[in-house]
Tab-separated table of C-alpha atoms in Angstrom:
chain	number	residue	atom	x	y	z
A	15	UNK	CA	37.495	42.842	-30.014
A	16	UNK	CA	40.811	41.739	-31.515
A	17	UNK	CA	40.947	44.232	-34.482
A	18	UNK	CA	43.896	45.330	-36.243
A	19	UNK	CA	45.307	48.917	-36.659
A	20	UNK	CA	44.487	51.069	-39.666
A	21	UNK	CA	46.749	50.411	-42.590
A	22	UNK	CA	46.125	51.580	-46.185
A	23	UNK	CA	46.240	48.771	-48.650
A	24	UNK	CA	47.523	49.381	-52.227
A	25	UNK	CA	44.077	49.678	-53.573
A	26	UNK	CA	42.441	51.543	-50.872
A	27	UNK	CA	40.498	54.719	-52.030
A	28	UNK	CA	40.826	58.310	-50.488
A	29	UNK	CA	38.853	58.702	-47.478
A	30	UNK	CA	38.356	55.047	-46.846
A	31	UNK	CA	41.336	53.781	-45.100
A	32	UNK	CA	41.329	49.979	-45.290
A	33	UNK	CA	41.141	48.146	-41.866
A	34	UNK	CA	40.486	44.466	-40.899
A	35	UNK	CA	37.940	43.986	-38.260
A	36	UNK	CA	34.226	43.647	-37.652
A	37	UNK	CA	33.854	46.913	-35.751
A	38	UNK	CA	35.980	48.800	-38.403
A	39	UNK	CA	34.055	47.569	-41.306
A	40	UNK	CA	30.405	47.453	-39.614
A	41	UNK	CA	28.497	49.463	-42.206
A	42	UNK	CA	29.652	47.129	-45.157
A	43	UNK	CA	29.241	44.033	-43.129
A	44	UNK	CA	25.855	44.936	-42.090
A	45	UNK	CA	24.801	45.523	-45.792
A	46	UNK	CA	26.358	42.204	-46.495
A	47	UNK	CA	24.228	40.564	-43.755
A	48	UNK	CA	21.019	41.915	-45.349
A	49	UNK	CA	22.182	40.761	-48.755
A	50	UNK	CA	22.677	37.311	-47.148
A	51	UNK	CA	19.118	37.484	-45.648
A	52	UNK	CA	17.697	38.120	-49.253
A	53	UNK	CA	19.823	35.151	-50.709
A	54	UNK	CA	18.407	32.846	-47.960
A	55	UNK	CA	14.869	34.224	-48.541
A	56	UNK	CA	14.787	33.308	-52.156
A	57	UNK	CA	15.602	29.438	-51.556
A	58	UNK	CA	13.201	29.568	-48.713
A	59	UNK	CA	10.389	29.987	-51.143
A	60	UNK	CA	10.672	26.213	-52.053
A	61	UNK	CA	10.917	24.702	-48.482
A	62	UNK	CA	7.317	24.156	-47.864
A	63	UNK	CA	5.282	24.096	-50.990
A	64	UNK	CA	7.401	22.963	-54.014
A	65	UNK	CA	7.258	19.044	-52.896
A	66	UNK	CA	3.660	19.339	-52.689
A	67	UNK	CA	3.272	21.223	-56.005
A	68	UNK	CA	4.813	18.273	-57.580
A	69	UNK	CA	2.319	15.851	-56.102
A	70	UNK	CA	-0.757	17.874	-55.959
A	71	UNK	CA	-0.567	20.289	-58.834
A	72	UNK	CA	1.444	18.114	-61.385
A	73	UNK	CA	0.394	14.652	-60.196
A	74	UNK	CA	3.696	13.271	-59.585
A	75	UNK	CA	3.707	9.800	-58.149
A	76	UNK	CA	7.460	8.900	-57.926
A	77	UNK	CA	9.308	10.265	-54.988
A	78	UNK	CA	12.548	10.474	-57.099
A	79	UNK	CA	10.652	12.512	-59.681
A	80	UNK	CA	9.478	14.909	-56.997
A	81	UNK	CA	12.924	15.314	-55.633
A	82	UNK	CA	14.219	16.055	-59.028
A	83	UNK	CA	14.142	19.767	-58.506
A	84	UNK	CA	16.495	19.477	-55.364
A	85	UNK	CA	18.821	17.365	-57.718
A	86	UNK	CA	18.812	20.150	-60.266
A	87	UNK	CA	19.364	22.919	-57.629
A	88	UNK	CA	22.087	20.881	-55.820
A	89	UNK	CA	24.149	20.045	-58.954
A	90	UNK	CA	23.937	23.448	-60.315
A	91	UNK	CA	24.784	25.089	-56.898
A	92	UNK	CA	27.669	22.744	-56.243
A	93	UNK	CA	29.330	23.420	-59.648
A	94	UNK	CA	28.729	27.093	-59.418
A	95	UNK	CA	30.457	27.202	-56.123
A	96	UNK	CA	33.504	25.558	-57.487
A	97	UNK	CA	33.585	28.014	-60.534
A	98	UNK	CA	32.969	30.875	-58.227
A	99	UNK	CA	36.266	30.252	-56.425
A	100	UNK	CA	38.190	30.125	-59.799
A	101	UNK	CA	36.211	33.304	-61.154
A	102	UNK	CA	37.323	35.485	-58.194
A	103	UNK	CA	40.801	35.373	-59.847
A	104	UNK	CA	39.255	37.184	-63.013
A	105	UNK	CA	36.304	39.206	-61.550
A	106	UNK	CA	35.700	41.166	-58.467
A	107	UNK	CA	33.436	39.684	-55.866
A	108	UNK	CA	30.873	42.402	-56.239
A	109	UNK	CA	30.597	41.596	-59.781
A	110	UNK	CA	29.919	38.085	-59.228
A	111	UNK	CA	27.332	38.917	-56.494
A	112	UNK	CA	25.586	41.215	-59.000
A	113	UNK	CA	25.576	38.428	-61.837
A	114	UNK	CA	24.217	36.052	-59.253
A	115	UNK	CA	21.159	38.383	-58.574
A	116	UNK	CA	20.413	38.984	-62.243
A	117	UNK	CA	20.401	35.281	-62.916
A	118	UNK	CA	17.948	34.440	-59.997
A	119	UNK	CA	15.583	37.377	-60.992
A	120	UNK	CA	13.135	35.145	-62.861
A	121	UNK	CA	12.954	32.395	-60.342
A	122	UNK	CA	9.780	33.703	-58.299
A	123	UNK	CA	7.848	34.226	-61.417
A	124	UNK	CA	8.616	30.738	-62.890
A	125	UNK	CA	7.764	29.054	-59.586
A	126	UNK	CA	4.373	30.959	-59.402
A	127	UNK	CA	3.271	30.218	-63.056
A	128	UNK	CA	5.206	27.266	-64.373
A	129	UNK	CA	2.796	25.534	-66.737
A	130	UNK	CA	4.684	22.105	-66.111
A	131	UNK	CA	7.012	20.226	-63.687
A	132	UNK	CA	9.993	20.751	-66.185
A	133	UNK	CA	9.807	24.469	-65.777
A	134	UNK	CA	10.158	23.967	-61.895
A	135	UNK	CA	13.214	22.130	-62.521
A	136	UNK	CA	14.528	24.708	-64.975
A	137	UNK	CA	13.752	27.322	-62.421
A	138	UNK	CA	16.068	25.447	-59.847
A	139	UNK	CA	18.952	25.634	-62.195
A	140	UNK	CA	18.633	29.309	-62.123
A	141	UNK	CA	18.250	29.243	-58.437
A	142	UNK	CA	21.340	27.073	-58.104
A	143	UNK	CA	23.456	29.649	-60.237
A	144	UNK	CA	22.070	32.358	-58.102
A	145	UNK	CA	22.717	30.835	-54.742
A	146	UNK	CA	26.251	29.477	-55.835
A	147	UNK	CA	27.333	32.947	-56.728
A	148	UNK	CA	25.506	35.181	-54.278
A	149	UNK	CA	26.087	32.914	-51.215
A	150	UNK	CA	29.880	32.234	-52.104
A	151	UNK	CA	30.441	35.988	-52.500
A	152	UNK	CA	28.680	37.152	-49.337
A	153	UNK	CA	30.653	34.833	-47.097
A	154	UNK	CA	33.939	35.449	-48.844
A	155	UNK	CA	33.421	39.176	-48.523
A	156	UNK	CA	32.623	38.861	-44.748
A	157	UNK	CA	35.754	36.698	-44.289
A	158	UNK	CA	37.900	39.447	-46.234
A	159	UNK	CA	36.418	42.329	-44.033
A	160	UNK	CA	36.862	40.832	-40.549
A	161	UNK	CA	40.435	39.177	-41.040
A	162	UNK	CA	41.622	36.094	-39.132
A	163	UNK	CA	40.606	36.938	-35.617
A	164	UNK	CA	36.777	36.805	-36.157
A	165	UNK	CA	36.147	34.294	-38.913
A	166	UNK	CA	34.075	32.051	-36.824
A	167	UNK	CA	31.855	34.895	-35.793
A	168	UNK	CA	31.741	36.504	-39.446
A	169	UNK	CA	30.796	33.216	-40.991
A	170	UNK	CA	28.171	32.633	-38.146
A	171	UNK	CA	26.515	35.980	-38.865
A	172	UNK	CA	26.610	35.295	-42.642
A	173	UNK	CA	24.916	31.808	-42.361
A	174	UNK	CA	22.558	33.176	-39.608
A	175	UNK	CA	21.090	35.842	-41.629
A	176	UNK	CA	20.647	33.578	-44.680
A	177	UNK	CA	19.075	30.626	-42.860
A	178	UNK	CA	16.986	32.769	-40.532
A	179	UNK	CA	15.512	34.113	-43.731
A	180	UNK	CA	15.139	30.589	-45.328
A	181	UNK	CA	13.042	29.701	-41.937
A	182	UNK	CA	10.962	32.845	-41.928
A	183	UNK	CA	10.198	32.407	-45.471
A	184	UNK	CA	9.309	28.756	-45.191
A	185	UNK	CA	6.841	29.708	-42.336
A	186	UNK	CA	5.248	32.514	-44.322
A	187	UNK	CA	4.816	30.365	-47.545
A	188	UNK	CA	3.121	27.738	-45.447
A	189	UNK	CA	0.588	29.951	-43.957
A	190	UNK	CA	0.178	31.868	-47.256
A	191	UNK	CA	-0.535	28.569	-49.081
A	192	UNK	CA	-3.069	27.589	-46.184
A	193	UNK	CA	-5.116	30.712	-47.236
A	194	UNK	CA	-4.376	31.179	-51.053
A	195	UNK	CA	-3.345	27.855	-52.243
A	196	UNK	CA	-0.146	26.543	-53.345
A	197	UNK	CA	0.540	29.117	-56.049
A	198	UNK	CA	1.052	31.875	-57.092
A	199	UNK	CA	0.871	34.077	-53.868
A	200	UNK	CA	3.475	32.316	-51.559
A	201	UNK	CA	6.159	32.411	-54.470
A	202	UNK	CA	5.773	36.204	-55.244
A	203	UNK	CA	7.194	37.301	-51.958
A	204	UNK	CA	10.396	36.279	-53.624
A	205	UNK	CA	10.364	39.414	-55.699
A	206	UNK	CA	10.987	41.490	-52.552
A	207	UNK	CA	14.248	39.493	-52.084
A	208	UNK	CA	15.363	39.886	-55.619
A	209	UNK	CA	14.888	43.677	-55.617
A	210	UNK	CA	16.373	44.057	-52.152
A	211	UNK	CA	19.555	42.043	-53.160
A	212	UNK	CA	20.057	43.795	-56.361
A	213	UNK	CA	19.694	47.261	-54.948
A	214	UNK	CA	22.128	46.580	-51.961
A	215	UNK	CA	24.640	44.941	-54.195
A	216	UNK	CA	24.918	48.229	-56.042
A	217	UNK	CA	25.629	50.029	-52.849
A	218	UNK	CA	28.044	47.668	-51.127
A	219	UNK	CA	31.780	48.209	-51.848
A	220	UNK	CA	34.175	45.491	-53.050
A	221	UNK	CA	36.558	43.870	-50.636
A	222	UNK	CA	39.760	43.378	-52.993
A	223	UNK	CA	41.713	45.834	-50.862
A	224	UNK	CA	41.138	44.020	-47.551
A	225	UNK	CA	42.366	40.849	-49.245
A	226	UNK	CA	45.594	42.655	-50.310
A	227	UNK	CA	45.953	43.825	-46.672
A	228	UNK	CA	45.577	40.427	-45.126
A	229	UNK	CA	48.040	39.021	-47.728
A	230	UNK	CA	50.594	41.682	-47.017
A	231	UNK	CA	50.415	40.851	-43.260
A	232	UNK	CA	50.120	37.218	-43.534
A	233	UNK	CA	52.757	35.342	-41.103
A	234	UNK	CA	53.341	32.566	-43.649
A	235	UNK	CA	54.296	33.765	-46.963
A	236	UNK	CA	53.261	31.532	-49.954
A	237	UNK	CA	56.105	29.248	-50.917
A	238	UNK	CA	57.939	30.167	-54.079
A	239	UNK	CA	56.518	28.105	-57.034
A	240	UNK	CA	53.701	26.641	-55.095
A	241	UNK	CA	50.909	25.372	-57.395
A	242	UNK	CA	47.555	27.193	-56.424
A	243	UNK	CA	45.666	26.173	-59.629
A	244	UNK	CA	42.193	24.975	-59.298
A	245	UNK	CA	42.838	21.436	-59.901
A	246	UNK	CA	45.736	21.399	-57.212
A	247	UNK	CA	43.577	23.199	-54.737
A	248	UNK	CA	40.615	20.929	-55.462
A	249	UNK	CA	42.612	17.772	-54.744
A	250	UNK	CA	44.069	19.342	-51.523
A	251	UNK	CA	40.817	20.266	-50.276
A	252	UNK	CA	39.007	17.118	-51.204
A	253	UNK	CA	41.425	14.499	-49.999
A	254	UNK	CA	45.037	15.286	-49.719
A	255	UNK	CA	44.885	17.431	-46.761
A	256	UNK	CA	43.525	15.445	-43.839
A	257	UNK	CA	41.609	18.244	-41.936
A	258	UNK	CA	40.259	19.740	-45.251
A	259	UNK	CA	39.010	16.190	-46.151
A	260	UNK	CA	37.225	16.049	-42.917
A	261	UNK	CA	35.739	19.340	-43.510
A	262	UNK	CA	34.589	18.590	-46.984
A	263	UNK	CA	32.940	15.256	-46.132
A	264	UNK	CA	31.062	16.651	-42.993
A	265	UNK	CA	29.801	19.468	-45.133
A	266	UNK	CA	28.580	17.073	-47.888
A	267	UNK	CA	26.591	15.044	-45.256
A	268	UNK	CA	25.246	18.143	-43.673
A	269	UNK	CA	23.614	19.326	-46.592
A	270	UNK	CA	22.616	15.824	-47.646
A	271	UNK	CA	20.513	16.094	-44.596
A	272	UNK	CA	18.950	19.142	-45.566
A	273	UNK	CA	18.156	18.025	-49.137
A	274	UNK	CA	16.695	14.920	-47.830
A	275	UNK	CA	14.357	16.695	-45.268
A	276	UNK	CA	13.614	19.284	-47.907
A	277	UNK	CA	11.863	16.655	-50.078
A	278	UNK	CA	10.943	13.894	-47.403
A	279	UNK	CA	9.534	15.987	-44.396
A	280	UNK	CA	6.464	17.477	-46.290
A	281	UNK	CA	5.514	14.246	-47.798
A	282	UNK	CA	6.088	12.397	-44.394
A	283	UNK	CA	4.121	14.646	-42.234
A	284	UNK	CA	1.252	15.438	-44.560
A	285	UNK	CA	0.864	11.552	-44.923
A	286	UNK	CA	0.377	11.436	-41.086
A	287	UNK	CA	-2.303	13.991	-41.259
A	288	UNK	CA	-0.602	17.433	-40.722
A	289	UNK	CA	-1.824	20.447	-42.651
A	290	UNK	CA	0.246	22.914	-44.596
A	291	UNK	CA	0.504	25.381	-41.752
A	292	UNK	CA	1.864	22.481	-39.633
A	293	UNK	CA	4.406	21.534	-42.153
A	294	UNK	CA	5.324	25.050	-42.647
A	295	UNK	CA	6.011	25.266	-39.015
A	296	UNK	CA	8.355	22.214	-39.093
A	297	UNK	CA	10.061	23.428	-42.336
A	298	UNK	CA	10.524	26.856	-40.951
A	299	UNK	CA	11.736	25.779	-37.463
A	300	UNK	CA	14.685	23.823	-38.686
A	301	UNK	CA	16.471	26.652	-40.767
A	302	UNK	CA	15.335	29.354	-38.051
A	303	UNK	CA	17.353	27.453	-35.363
A	304	UNK	CA	20.036	26.637	-37.938
A	305	UNK	CA	20.337	30.461	-38.738
A	306	UNK	CA	19.953	32.007	-35.332
A	307	UNK	CA	21.950	29.295	-33.540
A	308	UNK	CA	24.960	30.206	-35.606
A	309	UNK	CA	25.569	33.754	-33.877
A	310	UNK	CA	26.538	32.069	-30.494
A	311	UNK	CA	28.077	29.006	-32.106
A	312	UNK	CA	30.139	30.977	-34.629
A	313	UNK	CA	31.575	32.940	-31.505
A	314	UNK	CA	32.137	29.776	-29.542
A	315	UNK	CA	34.108	28.335	-32.383
A	316	UNK	CA	36.520	31.123	-31.924
A	317	UNK	CA	36.715	30.508	-28.239
A	318	UNK	CA	36.770	26.676	-27.828
A	319	UNK	CA	37.849	25.514	-31.311
A	320	UNK	CA	36.155	24.250	-34.460
A	321	UNK	CA	36.341	20.393	-33.914
A	322	UNK	CA	34.042	20.025	-30.926
A	323	UNK	CA	31.218	21.894	-32.395
A	324	UNK	CA	31.667	19.965	-35.695
A	325	UNK	CA	31.555	16.378	-34.074
A	326	UNK	CA	28.809	17.315	-31.591
A	327	UNK	CA	26.609	19.014	-34.038
A	328	UNK	CA	26.732	15.881	-36.440
A	329	UNK	CA	25.815	13.706	-33.486
A	330	UNK	CA	22.834	15.964	-32.574
A	331	UNK	CA	21.656	15.705	-36.154
A	332	UNK	CA	21.770	12.186	-36.210
A	333	UNK	CA	19.553	12.203	-33.118
A	334	UNK	CA	17.173	14.300	-34.989
A	335	UNK	CA	16.381	11.726	-37.370
A	336	UNK	CA	15.774	9.249	-34.736
A	337	UNK	CA	13.307	11.565	-33.153
A	338	UNK	CA	11.281	11.832	-36.159
A	339	UNK	CA	10.635	8.136	-36.518
A	340	UNK	CA	10.390	7.451	-32.719
A	341	UNK	CA	7.628	9.884	-32.040
A	342	UNK	CA	5.694	9.566	-35.364
A	343	UNK	CA	2.494	8.508	-33.747
A	344	UNK	CA	2.488	12.096	-32.631
A	345	UNK	CA	3.519	13.685	-35.890
A	346	UNK	CA	3.548	17.368	-34.924
A	347	UNK	CA	5.684	16.541	-31.810
A	348	UNK	CA	7.849	14.336	-33.914
A	349	UNK	CA	8.408	17.062	-36.519
A	350	UNK	CA	9.043	19.890	-34.133
A	351	UNK	CA	11.565	18.053	-31.825
A	352	UNK	CA	13.316	16.568	-35.113
A	353	UNK	CA	13.510	20.143	-36.443
A	354	UNK	CA	14.904	21.480	-33.203
A	355	UNK	CA	17.629	18.740	-33.192
A	356	UNK	CA	18.457	19.195	-36.857
A	357	UNK	CA	18.437	23.042	-36.578
A	358	UNK	CA	20.701	23.143	-33.539
A	359	UNK	CA	23.029	20.413	-34.804
A	360	UNK	CA	23.496	22.371	-38.238
A	361	UNK	CA	24.155	25.479	-36.183
A	362	UNK	CA	26.977	24.030	-34.430
A	363	UNK	CA	28.515	22.595	-37.611
A	364	UNK	CA	27.893	25.306	-40.198
A	365	UNK	CA	30.278	28.145	-39.077
A	366	UNK	CA	32.799	25.813	-37.454
A	367	UNK	CA	33.444	24.090	-40.954
A	368	UNK	CA	33.996	27.264	-42.924
A	369	UNK	CA	36.224	28.694	-39.993
A	370	UNK	CA	38.206	25.509	-39.907
A	371	UNK	CA	38.691	25.535	-43.625
A	372	UNK	CA	39.895	29.167	-43.427
A	373	UNK	CA	42.287	28.134	-40.707
A	374	UNK	CA	44.044	25.468	-42.834
A	375	UNK	CA	44.310	27.679	-46.076
A	376	UNK	CA	46.512	30.463	-47.215
A	377	UNK	CA	44.723	33.674	-48.281
A	378	UNK	CA	46.049	33.501	-51.790
A	379	UNK	CA	44.002	30.280	-52.447
A	380	UNK	CA	41.462	30.233	-49.842
A	381	UNK	CA	38.570	31.340	-52.258
A	382	UNK	CA	39.442	28.134	-54.465
A	383	UNK	CA	39.468	26.111	-51.345
A	384	UNK	CA	36.239	27.474	-50.037
A	385	UNK	CA	34.758	27.058	-53.573
A	386	UNK	CA	35.845	23.429	-53.338
A	387	UNK	CA	34.253	23.047	-49.874
A	388	UNK	CA	31.163	24.494	-50.981
A	389	UNK	CA	31.098	22.193	-54.073
A	390	UNK	CA	31.118	19.135	-52.012
A	391	UNK	CA	28.766	20.679	-49.318
A	392	UNK	CA	26.049	21.745	-51.794
A	393	UNK	CA	26.528	18.471	-53.758
A	394	UNK	CA	24.988	16.910	-50.541
A	395	UNK	CA	21.598	18.488	-51.765
A	396	UNK	CA	21.693	16.637	-54.979
A	397	UNK	CA	22.928	13.285	-53.248
A	398	UNK	CA	20.430	13.657	-50.391
A	399	UNK	CA	17.495	14.075	-52.988
A	400	UNK	CA	18.745	11.063	-54.971
A	401	UNK	CA	19.159	8.812	-51.885
A	402	UNK	CA	16.001	9.897	-50.502
A	403	UNK	CA	14.153	9.131	-53.828
A	404	UNK	CA	15.680	5.850	-54.509
A	405	UNK	CA	15.280	4.643	-50.922
A	406	UNK	CA	11.835	5.972	-50.647
A	407	UNK	CA	10.622	4.436	-53.874
A	408	UNK	CA	12.279	1.039	-53.018
A	409	UNK	CA	11.900	0.745	-49.166
A	410	UNK	CA	9.746	3.584	-48.000
A	411	UNK	CA	10.376	6.953	-46.424
A	412	UNK	CA	11.127	5.633	-42.976
A	413	UNK	CA	14.119	3.548	-44.240
A	414	UNK	CA	15.416	6.812	-45.775
A	415	UNK	CA	15.342	8.614	-42.411
A	416	UNK	CA	17.256	5.575	-40.772
A	417	UNK	CA	19.851	5.669	-43.485
A	418	UNK	CA	20.272	9.479	-42.963
A	419	UNK	CA	20.719	9.025	-39.212
A	420	UNK	CA	23.501	6.231	-39.742
A	421	UNK	CA	25.237	8.237	-42.261
A	422	UNK	CA	25.454	11.351	-40.118
A	423	UNK	CA	26.716	9.536	-37.163
A	424	UNK	CA	29.513	8.016	-39.416
A	425	UNK	CA	30.388	11.499	-40.790
A	426	UNK	CA	30.810	12.768	-37.172
A	427	UNK	CA	33.110	9.956	-36.383
A	428	UNK	CA	35.282	10.746	-39.454
A	429	UNK	CA	35.417	14.398	-38.593
A	430	UNK	CA	36.700	13.421	-35.105
A	431	UNK	CA	39.416	11.439	-36.783
A	432	UNK	CA	40.507	13.761	-39.561
A	433	UNK	CA	40.075	17.457	-38.420
A	434	UNK	CA	42.861	19.048	-36.297
A	435	UNK	CA	42.795	22.215	-34.696
A	436	UNK	CA	45.052	24.954	-35.894
A	437	UNK	CA	46.070	28.197	-34.161
A	438	UNK	CA	46.209	31.228	-36.452
A	439	UNK	CA	49.961	32.158	-36.756
């Protein structure tokens, strides 16, 4: 492993010399992996049951109304991601991680006993705040620990832990709902994730010293007088820098797909005769492959580059939507094959996008750029839910899936045109 030698950073503590590298920080990194799993598990509570709670428990008839909880979640998480990048200039990462868990603590209880749909939507505002802070900080802290040489692997392990937990939880809630009903039993497993996340956050150390060490060693000093304010970095990451623009648009479309399938797939496959356990299998398989697949793809992104994985992954996702409709007369097969393609395609894209962003940013403003990228990426949840709701109400669910396939293929083409590889200095 290409790790750096021991060097004490200015803020290092006695007995804990600061090093960059995965092996050198394996204990702290491992604790953060478990925290990431708890973060993913909390959002996984909603993947199978909540759209059906909207239709079956609260009697919602409009698809857009059903998907409103995803819109609330996506908008809140997107804005929180953006704010998190700026907040790291004033607060330690560990402080923001703890704040995220405290905000998310009520979510399982509200989902379990909400007296009306508006409570579910409100819970998703809290969930968006929780996810924006906790997921942003875990990925930032892992990048801080490993340094430049293992960014792809670090982000792959982070996202693998989170999305594997999403998948396992989606599977578990599907099977629990079959035996115990849509509420409250499936949602209460979220209490375990909240307790674990809070406890481990109190144990893990902050990574400010690792950031200071990377800054001291960085081969490209920040130009004197360069504007690194949030507005400037937002513009640079969103459209001014060609590669960062390509990364941001691909992230948005990737999570648009997730937001769309989050709301559409449970309704689509129950309409074609599948039960809750089968829907739970489909909804669990997608993030499971997404999660586990990022371990090899994150490593591969360090070996062959970011762009091949990004472009191929978007193409595979587009094929997943085609499979969902082409095989719909056999709904279980259609759902499984579509979930496999979507999961593997997303596994290719996710760590490569974050690693590509890290390659094209300076350590002094990377958290703001990452916050901007995550703003656009997680805005995809809201955009996907809105597109799905409007198209499904107007043209039907099938038209929604066709639109997603075309948009995903177009995003892959833009990524191929805009994103460039950059070797670390």
